[in-house]
């Protein structure tokens, strides 16, 4: 398992009027469980917390380390270990078709183009997306795109998978499929979600409110706490 640690990590951003706004208060937490959910209201800081984990965002104070790698100074090495699945799949899918996108993911793993193509086709088959391989990304439904985006990240078997609201665009069938897929993955998962059923599948959950972790414990207790905050 991985060792993911925030040590006094906080994020402040400059606002339009030139003031500093703290969007994540200095946070110290170790994230070592296999499946961890991050829940909380819109704008509470969930995505900010997740973006720190693969150095998409750097802390303004403190440090973030992944298996001893500092996200500030070793960002490239961190990104090789941490797969990040964005909420909006179009911010992730850059090639015209799913097959080409997976090929792009596999460019380090397979140097030969024909091998890369057949491995990419295999990944799509593995995730039940083979029929969409040559379709235009723009013609896929939102949910199909979200599943393809997940496959592009899983293709390179990251040690840690960070997902920012992976089920928002999915219908009932596909969100169930996603739940069972995620439950079967061997690697560590850290995901922000508004889907409280998905959160309950995790061992541990953090409740984020106004830029701070206000609860950290078993997922069922975290969900109960979150529900109470808004009842
Ligand atoms: N780069 C940035 N510059 C300025 N403000 C930002 C930046 N990134 C995030 N924020 C602000 O920080 C707050 C927390 O944002 P964040 O995206 O982490 O929330 P969230 O919990 O993921 O919300 P949601 O559930 O809506 O996705 C929001 O008020 C957001 O507008
Ligand atoms: Mg978010």
Coordinates of N, CA and C and ligand atoms in Angstrom, one line a residue:
X1 N 0.8 -1.2 0.0 CA 0.0 0.0 0.0 C 0.9 1.3 0.0
X2 N 0.3 2.3 -0.4 CA 1.0 3.6 -0.5 C 1.1 4.3 0.9
X3 N 2.0 5.2 0.9 CA 2.1 6.2 2.0 C 1.8 7.6 1.5
X4 N 0.7 8.1 1.8 CA 0.3 9.4 1.3 C 0.2 10.3 2.5
X5 N 0.9 11.4 2.5 CA 0.9 12.3 3.7 C 0.8 13.7 3.4
X6 N -0.1 14.4 4.1 CA -0.1 15.9 4.0 C 0.4 16.3 5.4
X7 N 1.4 17.2 5.3 CA 1.9 17.7 6.6 C 1.8 19.2 6.6
X8 N 0.8 19.7 7.3 CA 0.5 21.1 7.4 C 0.2 21.7 6.0
X9 N -0.3 20.9 5.1 CA -0.5 21.4 3.7 C -1.7 22.2 3.6
X10 N -1.5 23.5 3.2 CA -2.7 24.4 3.0 C -2.6 25.0 1.7
X11 N -3.7 25.5 1.2 CA -3.7 26.2 -0.1 C -4.4 27.6 0.0
X12 N -3.6 28.6 -0.4 CA -4.2 29.9 -0.5 C -4.1 30.4 -1.9
X13 N -5.1 31.1 -2.4 CA -5.1 31.6 -3.7 C -5.3 33.1 -3.7
X14 N -4.8 33.8 -4.7 CA -5.0 35.2 -4.8 C -6.4 35.5 -5.5
X15 N -7.2 36.3 -4.9 CA -8.5 36.6 -5.4 C -8.4 37.8 -6.4
X16 N -9.4 38.0 -7.2 CA -9.4 39.1 -8.2 C -9.0 40.5 -7.6
X17 N -9.5 40.7 -6.4 CA -9.2 42.0 -5.7 C -7.8 42.0 -5.0
X18 N -7.0 41.0 -5.3 CA -5.6 41.0 -4.8 C -5.5 40.5 -3.4
X19 N -6.5 40.0 -2.7 CA -6.4 39.4 -1.4 C -6.1 38.0 -1.5
X20 N -5.6 37.4 -0.4 CA -5.4 36.0 -0.3 C -6.6 35.3 0.3
X21 N -7.0 34.2 -0.3 CA -8.1 33.4 0.2 C -7.6 32.0 0.5
X22 N -7.9 31.6 1.7 CA -7.5 30.2 2.0 C -8.6 29.2 1.6
X23 N -8.2 28.3 0.7 CA -9.2 27.4 0.2 C -9.0 26.0 0.9
X24 N -7.8 25.8 1.4 CA -7.6 24.6 2.2 C -6.7 25.0 3.4
X25 N -7.3 24.9 4.6 CA -6.5 25.3 5.8 C -5.4 24.2 6.0
X26 N -4.3 24.6 6.7 CA -3.2 23.7 6.9 C -3.7 22.4 7.4
X27 N -3.4 21.3 6.7 CA -4.0 20.0 7.0 C -2.9 19.0 7.2
X28 N -3.0 18.2 8.2 CA -2.0 17.1 8.5 C -2.8 15.8 8.5
X29 N -2.6 14.9 7.6 CA -3.3 13.6 7.6 C -2.5 12.6 6.8
X30 N -2.6 11.3 7.2 CA -1.9 10.3 6.5 C -3.0 9.4 5.9
X31 N -2.9 9.1 4.6 CA -3.9 8.3 3.9 C -3.3 7.0 3.5
X32 N -3.6 6.0 4.2 CA -3.0 4.7 3.9 C -4.0 3.6 3.6
X33 N -5.3 3.8 3.9 CA -6.3 2.8 3.7 C -6.5 2.5 2.2
X34 N -7.0 1.4 1.9 CA -7.2 1.0 0.5 C -8.2 1.9 -0.2
X35 N -9.3 2.2 0.5 CA -10.3 3.0 -0.2 C -10.8 4.1 0.7
X36 N -10.6 5.4 0.3 CA -10.9 6.5 1.1 C -11.8 7.5 0.3
X37 N -12.9 7.9 0.9 CA -13.8 8.9 0.3 C -13.6 10.2 0.9
X38 N -13.8 11.3 0.1 CA -13.8 12.7 0.6 C -15.1 13.2 0.2
X39 N -15.9 13.6 1.2 CA -17.2 14.1 1.0 C -17.4 15.5 1.6
X40 N -18.4 16.2 1.2 CA -18.6 17.6 1.7 C -19.3 18.4 0.6
X41 N -19.8 19.6 1.1 CA -20.6 20.4 0.2 C -19.8 21.0 -1.0
X42 N -20.5 21.5 -2.0 CA -19.9 22.2 -3.1 C -19.0 23.3 -2.6
X43 N -17.8 23.4 -3.1 CA -16.9 24.5 -2.7 C -16.2 24.3 -1.4
X44 N -16.4 23.1 -0.8 CA -15.8 22.9 0.6 C -14.3 22.7 0.5
X45 N -13.8 22.2 -0.7 CA -12.3 22.0 -0.8 C -11.9 20.6 -1.2
X46 N -12.9 19.8 -1.6 CA -12.6 18.4 -1.9 C -11.6 18.3 -3.1
X47 N -11.9 19.0 -4.2 CA -11.1 18.9 -5.4 C -9.7 19.4 -5.1
X48 N -9.7 20.5 -4.3 CA -8.4 21.1 -3.9 C -7.5 20.1 -3.2
X49 N -8.1 19.4 -2.2 CA -7.4 18.3 -1.5 C -6.9 17.3 -2.5
X50 N -7.7 16.8 -3.4 CA -7.3 15.8 -4.3 C -6.2 16.3 -5.3
X51 N -6.3 17.5 -5.7 CA -5.3 18.0 -6.7 C -3.9 18.1 -6.1
X52 N -3.9 18.2 -4.8 CA -2.6 18.2 -4.1 C -1.9 16.9 -4.3
X53 N -2.7 15.8 -4.4 CA -2.1 14.5 -4.4 C -1.3 14.1 -5.6
X54 N -1.5 14.7 -6.7 CA -0.6 14.4 -7.9 C 0.0 15.6 -8.4
X55 N 0.2 16.6 -7.6 CA 0.9 17.9 -7.8 C 0.3 18.7 -9.0
X56 N -1.0 18.5 -9.2 CA -1.8 19.4 -10.1 C -1.8 20.7 -9.4
X57 N -1.8 20.7 -8.1 CA -1.8 21.9 -7.3 C -0.7 21.7 -6.2
X58 N 0.1 22.8 -6.0 CA 1.1 22.7 -4.9 C 0.6 23.4 -3.7
X59 N 1.0 22.8 -2.5 CA 0.5 23.5 -1.3 C 1.2 24.9 -1.1
X60 N 0.5 25.8 -0.6 CA 1.1 27.2 -0.3 C 1.9 27.1 1.0
X61 N 1.6 26.1 1.8 CA 2.3 25.9 3.1 C 2.4 24.4 3.3
X62 N 3.4 24.0 4.0 CA 3.5 22.5 4.3 C 3.9 21.7 3.1
X63 N 3.8 20.4 3.3 CA 4.3 19.5 2.3 C 3.2 18.4 2.0
X64 N 3.3 17.8 0.8 CA 2.5 16.6 0.4 C 3.5 15.6 -0.1
X65 N 3.5 14.4 0.4 CA 4.4 13.4 -0.1 C 3.6 12.1 -0.4
X66 N 4.0 11.5 -1.5 CA 3.5 10.2 -2.0 C 4.6 9.2 -2.0
X67 N 4.5 8.2 -1.1 CA 5.6 7.2 -1.0 C 7.0 7.9 -0.8
X68 N 7.0 9.0 -0.1 CA 8.2 9.7 0.2 C 8.6 10.7 -0.9
X69 N 7.9 10.7 -2.0 CA 8.2 11.7 -3.0 C 7.4 13.0 -2.7
X70 N 8.2 14.1 -2.8 CA 7.6 15.4 -2.5 C 6.9 16.0 -3.8
X71 N 5.6 16.3 -3.7 CA 4.9 16.8 -4.9 C 5.5 18.1 -5.4
X72 N 6.2 18.8 -4.6 CA 6.7 20.1 -5.0 C 8.0 19.9 -5.9
X73 N 8.9 19.0 -5.4 CA 10.1 18.8 -6.1 C 10.2 17.6 -7.0
X74 N 9.3 16.7 -6.8 CA 9.4 15.4 -7.6 C 8.0 15.1 -8.3
X75 N 7.4 16.2 -8.8 CA 6.1 16.1 -9.5 C 6.0 15.1 -10.6
X76 N 7.0 15.0 -11.4 CA 7.0 14.0 -12.5 C 6.9 12.6 -12.0
X77 N 7.7 12.3 -11.0 CA 7.7 11.0 -10.4 C 6.4 10.7 -9.7
X78 N 5.9 11.7 -9.0 CA 4.6 11.6 -8.4 C 3.5 11.2 -9.4
X79 N 3.5 12.0 -10.5 CA 2.4 11.7 -11.5 C 2.5 10.4 -12.1
X80 N 3.7 9.8 -12.1 CA 3.8 8.4 -12.6 C 3.2 7.4 -11.7
X81 N 3.1 7.7 -10.4 CA 2.5 6.8 -9.5 C 1.0 7.1 -9.2
X82 N 0.6 8.3 -9.5 CA -0.8 8.7 -9.2 C -1.6 9.0 -10.4
X83 N -2.6 8.1 -10.6 CA -3.5 8.4 -11.8 C -4.7 9.3 -11.3
X84 N -5.0 10.3 -12.1 CA -6.0 11.2 -11.6 C -7.2 11.2 -12.7
X85 N -8.4 10.9 -12.2 CA -9.5 10.9 -13.1 C -10.4 12.2 -12.8
X86 N -10.5 13.1 -13.8 CA -11.2 14.3 -13.6 C -12.7 14.2 -13.7
X87 N -13.4 15.1 -13.1 CA -14.9 15.1 -13.1 C -15.3 15.2 -14.5
X88 N -14.7 16.1 -15.3 CA -15.1 16.4 -16.7 C -14.2 15.6 -17.6
X89 N -14.7 14.5 -18.2 CA -13.8 13.6 -18.9 C -13.2 14.4 -20.1
X90 N -13.9 15.4 -20.6 CA -13.3 16.1 -21.8 C -12.0 16.8 -21.4
X91 N -11.8 17.1 -20.2 CA -10.5 17.7 -19.8 C -9.4 16.7 -19.8
X92 N -9.7 15.5 -19.9 CA -8.8 14.4 -19.9 C -8.5 13.7 -21.2
X93 N -9.6 13.6 -22.0 CA -9.6 12.9 -23.3 C -9.2 13.9 -24.3
X94 N -8.0 13.6 -24.9 CA -7.4 14.6 -25.8 C -7.3 14.1 -27.2
X95 N -7.5 12.8 -27.4 CA -7.4 12.3 -28.8 C -8.8 12.1 -29.4
X96 N -8.9 12.0 -30.7 CA -10.2 11.9 -31.3 C -11.1 10.7 -30.9
X97 N -10.4 9.5 -30.6 CA -11.2 8.3 -30.3 C -10.7 7.7 -29.0
X98 N -11.5 6.8 -28.4 CA -11.1 6.1 -27.2 C -9.8 5.3 -27.4
X99 N -9.7 4.6 -28.6 CA -8.6 3.8 -28.8 C -7.3 4.6 -28.8
X100 N -7.3 5.7 -29.5 CA -6.1 6.6 -29.6 C -5.8 7.2 -28.2
X101 N -6.8 7.5 -27.5 CA -6.5 8.0 -26.1 C -5.8 7.0 -25.3
X102 N -6.2 5.7 -25.3 CA -5.6 4.7 -24.5 C -4.1 4.4 -25.1
X103 N -4.0 4.5 -26.4 CA -2.7 4.4 -27.0 C -1.7 5.4 -26.5
X104 N -2.3 6.6 -26.3 CA -1.5 7.7 -25.8 C -1.0 7.4 -24.4
X105 N -1.9 6.9 -23.6 CA -1.6 6.5 -22.2 C -0.5 5.5 -22.2
X106 N -0.5 4.6 -23.2 CA 0.4 3.5 -23.2 C 1.8 3.8 -23.9
X107 N 2.0 5.1 -24.2 CA 3.2 5.3 -25.1 C 4.5 5.0 -24.4
X108 N 4.5 5.1 -23.0 CA 5.7 4.7 -22.3 C 5.9 3.2 -22.2
X109 N 4.8 2.5 -22.1 CA 4.8 1.1 -21.8 C 5.1 0.3 -23.0
X110 N 4.5 0.7 -24.2 CA 4.7 0.0 -25.4 C 5.3 0.9 -26.5
X111 N 6.6 0.6 -26.8 CA 7.2 1.5 -27.8 C 6.8 1.2 -29.2
X112 N 6.4 -0.1 -29.5 CA 6.0 -0.4 -30.8 C 4.6 -0.1 -31.1
X113 N 4.3 0.6 -32.2 CA 2.9 1.1 -32.5 C 1.9 0.0 -32.6
X114 N 2.2 -1.1 -33.3 CA 1.2 -2.2 -33.4 C 0.9 -2.8 -32.1
X115 N 2.0 -3.0 -31.3 CA 1.8 -3.6 -29.9 C 0.9 -2.7 -29.1
X116 N 1.2 -1.4 -29.2 CA 0.5 -0.4 -28.4 C -1.0 -0.4 -28.8
X117 N -1.2 -0.5 -30.1 CA -2.6 -0.5 -30.6 C -3.4 -1.8 -30.1
X118 N -2.7 -2.9 -30.1 CA -3.4 -4.1 -29.7 C -3.6 -4.1 -28.1
X119 N -2.6 -3.6 -27.4 CA -2.8 -3.4 -26.0 C -3.9 -2.5 -25.6
X120 N -4.0 -1.4 -26.4 CA -5.1 -0.4 -26.1 C -6.4 -1.0 -26.4
X121 N -6.5 -1.8 -27.5 CA -7.8 -2.5 -27.8 C -8.2 -3.4 -26.7
X122 N -7.1 -4.1 -26.1 CA -7.3 -5.0 -25.0 C -7.9 -4.4 -23.8
X123 N -7.3 -3.2 -23.5 CA -7.8 -2.4 -22.3 C -9.3 -2.1 -22.5
X124 N -9.7 -1.6 -23.7 CA -11.1 -1.2 -23.9 C -12.0 -2.4 -23.7
X125 N -11.5 -3.6 -24.3 CA -12.3 -4.8 -24.1 C -12.5 -5.2 -22.6
X126 N -11.4 -5.1 -21.9 CA -11.4 -5.4 -20.5 C -12.4 -4.6 -19.7
X127 N -12.6 -3.4 -20.1 CA -13.5 -2.5 -19.4 C -14.9 -2.4 -20.1
X128 N -15.1 -3.4 -21.0 CA -16.5 -3.4 -21.7 C -16.7 -2.3 -22.6
X129 N -15.6 -1.7 -23.1 CA -15.8 -0.5 -23.9 C -15.3 -0.7 -25.4
X130 N -15.1 -2.0 -25.7 CA -14.6 -2.3 -27.0 C -15.4 -1.8 -28.2
X131 N -16.7 -1.8 -28.0 CA -17.6 -1.3 -29.1 C -17.4 0.2 -29.4
X132 N -16.9 0.9 -28.5 CA -16.7 2.4 -28.7 C -15.3 2.8 -29.2
X133 N -14.5 1.8 -29.4 CA -13.0 2.0 -29.6 C -12.8 3.1 -30.7
X134 N -13.5 3.1 -31.8 CA -13.2 3.9 -32.9 C -14.2 5.1 -33.0
X135 N -15.1 5.2 -32.0 CA -16.1 6.3 -32.1 C -15.4 7.7 -31.8
X136 N -16.0 8.7 -32.3 CA -15.5 10.0 -31.9 C -15.8 10.3 -30.4
X137 N -14.8 10.8 -29.7 CA -15.0 11.2 -28.3 C -16.2 12.1 -28.1
X138 N -16.4 13.0 -29.1 CA -17.5 14.0 -29.0 C -18.9 13.4 -29.2
X139 N -18.9 12.2 -29.8 CA -20.2 11.6 -30.0 C -20.5 10.6 -28.9
X140 N -19.6 10.3 -28.0 CA -19.9 9.5 -26.9 C -20.9 10.2 -25.9
X141 N -21.7 9.4 -25.2 CA -22.5 10.1 -24.1 C -21.6 10.5 -23.0
X142 N -22.0 11.3 -22.1 CA -21.2 11.8 -21.0 C -20.7 10.6 -20.1
X143 N -21.6 9.7 -19.9 CA -21.3 8.5 -19.1 C -20.2 7.6 -19.7
X144 N -20.4 7.4 -21.1 CA -19.4 6.6 -21.8 C -18.1 7.3 -21.7
X145 N -18.1 8.6 -21.9 CA -16.8 9.4 -21.8 C -16.1 9.2 -20.5
X146 N -17.0 9.2 -19.4 CA -16.4 9.1 -18.1 C -15.8 7.7 -17.9
X147 N -16.4 6.7 -18.4 CA -15.9 5.3 -18.3 C -14.6 5.2 -19.1
X148 N -14.6 5.8 -20.3 CA -13.3 5.8 -21.1 C -12.2 6.5 -20.4
X149 N -12.5 7.7 -19.8 CA -11.5 8.4 -19.0 C -10.9 7.6 -17.9
X150 N -11.7 6.8 -17.2 CA -11.3 6.0 -16.2 C -10.3 4.9 -16.8
X151 N -10.7 4.3 -17.9 CA -9.9 3.3 -18.6 C -8.6 3.8 -19.0
X152 N -8.5 5.1 -19.5 CA -7.2 5.7 -19.9 C -6.3 5.8 -18.7
X153 N -6.8 6.0 -17.6 CA -6.0 6.2 -16.4 C -5.6 4.8 -15.9
X154 N -6.5 3.8 -15.9 CA -6.2 2.5 -15.4 C -5.3 1.8 -16.3
X155 N -5.2 2.1 -17.6 CA -4.4 1.5 -18.6 C -2.9 1.4 -18.1
X156 N -2.4 2.4 -17.4 CA -1.0 2.4 -17.0 C -0.9 1.9 -15.5
X157 N -1.9 1.3 -15.0 CA -1.9 0.7 -13.6 C -1.2 1.6 -12.6
X158 N -1.7 2.8 -12.3 CA -1.1 3.6 -11.3 C -1.2 3.0 -9.9
X159 N -0.2 3.3 -9.1 CA -0.2 2.7 -7.7 C -1.3 3.3 -6.9
X160 N -1.7 4.5 -7.2 CA -2.7 5.2 -6.4 C -3.7 5.8 -7.5
X161 N -5.0 5.6 -7.3 CA -5.9 6.2 -8.2 C -6.7 7.3 -7.4
X162 N -6.7 8.5 -8.0 CA -7.5 9.6 -7.4 C -8.6 9.9 -8.3
X163 N -9.8 9.9 -7.8 CA -11.0 10.2 -8.7 C -11.8 11.3 -8.1
X164 N -12.0 12.3 -9.0 CA -12.8 13.4 -8.6 C -14.3 13.3 -9.1
X165 N -15.2 12.8 -8.3 CA -16.6 12.6 -8.6 C -16.7 11.7 -9.9
X166 N -16.3 10.4 -9.7 CA -16.3 9.5 -10.9 C -17.7 9.1 -11.3
X167 N -18.7 9.3 -10.5 CA -20.0 8.8 -10.9 C -21.0 9.8 -11.3
X168 N -20.6 11.1 -11.4 CA -21.6 12.1 -11.6 C -22.4 12.0 -12.9
X169 N -21.8 11.5 -13.9 CA -22.5 11.5 -15.2 C -23.2 10.1 -15.5
X170 N -23.0 9.2 -14.5 CA -23.4 7.8 -14.9 C -24.9 7.5 -14.5
X171 N -25.5 6.7 -15.3 CA -26.9 6.2 -15.0 C -26.8 5.1 -13.9
X172 N -27.9 4.6 -13.5 CA -28.0 3.7 -12.4 C -27.1 2.4 -12.8
X173 N -27.3 1.9 -14.0 CA -26.6 0.7 -14.4 C -25.1 1.0 -14.3
X174 N -24.7 2.1 -14.9 CA -23.2 2.3 -15.0 C -22.6 2.8 -13.7
X175 N -23.4 3.4 -12.8 CA -22.8 3.7 -11.5 C -22.7 2.5 -10.7
X176 N -23.6 1.5 -10.9 CA -23.4 0.2 -10.2 C -22.2 -0.5 -10.7
X177 N -22.0 -0.4 -12.1 CA -20.9 -1.1 -12.7 C -19.6 -0.4 -12.2
X178 N -19.6 0.9 -12.1 CA -18.4 1.6 -11.6 C -18.1 1.2 -10.1
X179 N -19.2 1.1 -9.3 CA -19.0 0.7 -7.9 C -18.3 -0.7 -7.8
X180 N -18.8 -1.6 -8.7 CA -18.2 -2.9 -8.6 C -16.8 -3.0 -9.1
X181 N -16.6 -2.2 -10.2 CA -15.2 -2.1 -10.8 C -14.2 -1.5 -9.7
X182 N -14.7 -0.5 -9.1 CA -13.8 0.2 -8.1 C -13.5 -0.7 -7.0
X183 N -14.6 -1.4 -6.6 CA -14.4 -2.3 -5.4 C -13.4 -3.5 -5.7
X184 N -13.3 -3.8 -7.0 CA -12.4 -4.9 -7.4 C -11.0 -4.5 -7.7
X185 N -10.7 -3.2 -7.7 CA -9.4 -2.8 -8.1 C -8.4 -3.1 -7.0
X186 N -7.2 -3.5 -7.3 CA -6.2 -3.8 -6.3 C -5.6 -2.6 -5.7
X187 N -5.6 -1.5 -6.5 CA -4.8 -0.4 -6.0 C -5.6 0.5 -5.0
X188 N -4.8 1.4 -4.4 CA -5.4 2.3 -3.4 C -6.2 3.4 -4.2
X189 N -7.4 3.7 -3.6 CA -8.3 4.7 -4.3 C -8.6 5.8 -3.3
X190 N -8.5 7.0 -3.8 CA -9.0 8.2 -3.0 C -9.9 9.0 -3.9
X191 N -11.2 9.1 -3.4 CA -12.1 9.7 -4.3 C -13.1 10.7 -3.6
X192 N -13.3 11.8 -4.3 CA -14.3 12.8 -3.9 C -15.6 12.4 -4.5
X193 N -16.7 12.4 -3.7 CA -17.9 12.0 -4.3 C -19.1 12.7 -3.6
X194 N -20.2 12.9 -4.4 CA -21.4 13.3 -3.7 C -22.4 12.1 -3.7
X195 N -21.9 11.0 -4.2 CA -22.7 9.7 -4.2 C -22.4 9.0 -2.9
X196 N -23.3 9.1 -1.9 CA -23.0 8.7 -0.6 C -23.0 7.1 -0.5
X197 N -23.6 6.5 -1.5 CA -23.5 5.0 -1.5 C -22.1 4.6 -1.9
X198 N -21.5 5.3 -2.9 CA -20.2 5.1 -3.3 C -19.2 5.4 -2.1
X199 N -19.5 6.4 -1.4 CA -18.7 6.8 -0.2 C -18.7 5.7 0.8
X200 N -19.9 5.1 1.0 CA -20.0 4.0 2.0 C -19.3 2.8 1.6
X201 N -18.9 2.6 0.4 CA -18.1 1.4 0.0 C -16.7 1.5 0.5
X202 N -16.3 2.8 0.9 CA -14.9 3.0 1.3 C -14.7 2.6 2.8
X203 N -13.5 2.3 3.2 CA -13.2 2.0 4.6 C -13.2 3.3 5.4
X204 N -12.7 4.3 4.9 CA -12.5 5.5 5.6 C -13.0 6.7 4.8
X205 N -13.6 7.7 5.5 CA -14.0 8.9 4.7 C -13.7 10.2 5.5
X206 N -13.3 11.2 4.8 CA -13.1 12.5 5.3 C -14.2 13.4 5.0
X207 N -14.7 14.1 5.9 CA -15.8 15.1 5.6 C -15.0 16.5 5.6
X208 N -15.2 17.2 4.5 CA -14.5 18.5 4.3 C -15.6 19.6 4.4
X209 N -15.3 20.6 5.2 CA -16.2 21.7 5.3 C -15.4 23.0 5.4
X210 N -15.7 23.9 4.5 CA -15.0 25.2 4.5 C -13.5 25.1 4.6
X211 N -13.0 24.3 3.7 CA -11.5 24.2 3.6 C -10.8 23.4 4.8
X212 N -11.6 22.6 5.5 CA -10.9 21.9 6.6 C -11.6 20.5 6.7
X213 N -10.8 19.5 7.2 CA -11.4 18.2 7.5 C -12.0 18.3 8.8
X214 N -13.4 18.1 8.8 CA -14.1 18.3 10.1 C -14.4 16.9 10.7
X215 N -14.3 15.8 9.9 CA -14.5 14.5 10.4 C -13.6 13.5 9.6
X216 N -13.1 12.5 10.3 CA -12.2 11.6 9.7 C -12.4 10.3 10.4
X217 N -13.0 9.3 9.7 CA -13.2 8.0 10.4 C -13.9 7.0 9.5
X218 N -14.5 6.0 10.0 CA -15.2 5.0 9.2 C -16.2 5.7 8.3
X219 N -16.3 5.2 7.1 CA -17.2 5.8 6.0 C -18.6 6.0 6.5
X220 N -19.2 4.9 7.1 CA -20.6 5.0 7.6 C -20.8 6.2 8.6
X221 N -19.8 6.3 9.5 CA -19.9 7.4 10.4 C -19.8 8.8 9.8
X222 N -18.9 8.8 8.8 CA -18.7 10.1 8.1 C -19.9 10.5 7.3
X223 N -20.6 9.5 6.7 CA -21.8 9.9 5.9 C -22.9 10.3 6.9
X224 N -23.0 9.7 8.0 CA -24.0 10.1 9.0 C -23.7 11.5 9.5
X225 N -22.4 11.8 9.7 CA -22.0 13.1 10.2 C -22.4 14.2 9.1
X226 N -22.1 13.9 7.9 CA -22.4 14.8 6.8 C -23.9 15.0 6.6
X227 N -24.7 13.9 6.8 CA -26.1 14.1 6.7 C -26.6 15.0 7.8
X228 N -26.1 14.8 9.0 CA -26.5 15.7 10.2 C -26.2 17.1 9.9
X229 N -25.0 17.4 9.2 CA -24.6 18.8 9.0 C -25.7 19.5 8.2
X230 N -26.4 18.8 7.4 CA -27.4 19.5 6.5 C -28.8 19.1 6.8
X231 N -29.1 18.6 8.0 CA -30.5 18.3 8.4 C -31.1 19.3 9.3
Ligands
LIG1 N1 -7.4 28.0 -8.5 C1 -8.3 28.5 -7.8 N2 -8.4 29.9 -7.7 C2 -9.3 30.5 -6.9 N3 -10.2 29.8 -6.2 C3 -10.2 28.5 -6.3 C4 -9.3 27.8 -7.1 N4 -9.5 26.5 -7.0 C5 -10.6 26.4 -6.2 N5 -11.0 27.6 -5.7 C6 -12.1 27.9 -4.8 O1 -11.9 27.1 -3.7 C7 -13.1 26.6 -3.1 C8 -13.0 25.1 -3.0 O2 -13.0 24.5 -4.3 P1 -13.0 23.0 -4.6 O3 -13.0 22.8 -6.1 O4 -11.9 22.3 -3.9 O5 -14.4 22.5 -4.0 P2 -15.1 21.1 -4.1 O6 -15.3 20.7 -2.6 O7 -14.4 20.2 -4.9 O8 -16.6 21.5 -4.7 P3 -17.5 20.7 -5.7 O9 -18.3 19.8 -4.8 O10 -18.4 21.8 -6.2 O11 -16.7 20.1 -6.7 C9 -14.2 27.1 -4.1 O12 -14.8 28.2 -3.5 C10 -13.5 27.4 -5.3 O13 -14.1 28.5 -6.0
LIG2 MG1 -14.9 19.4 -6.8

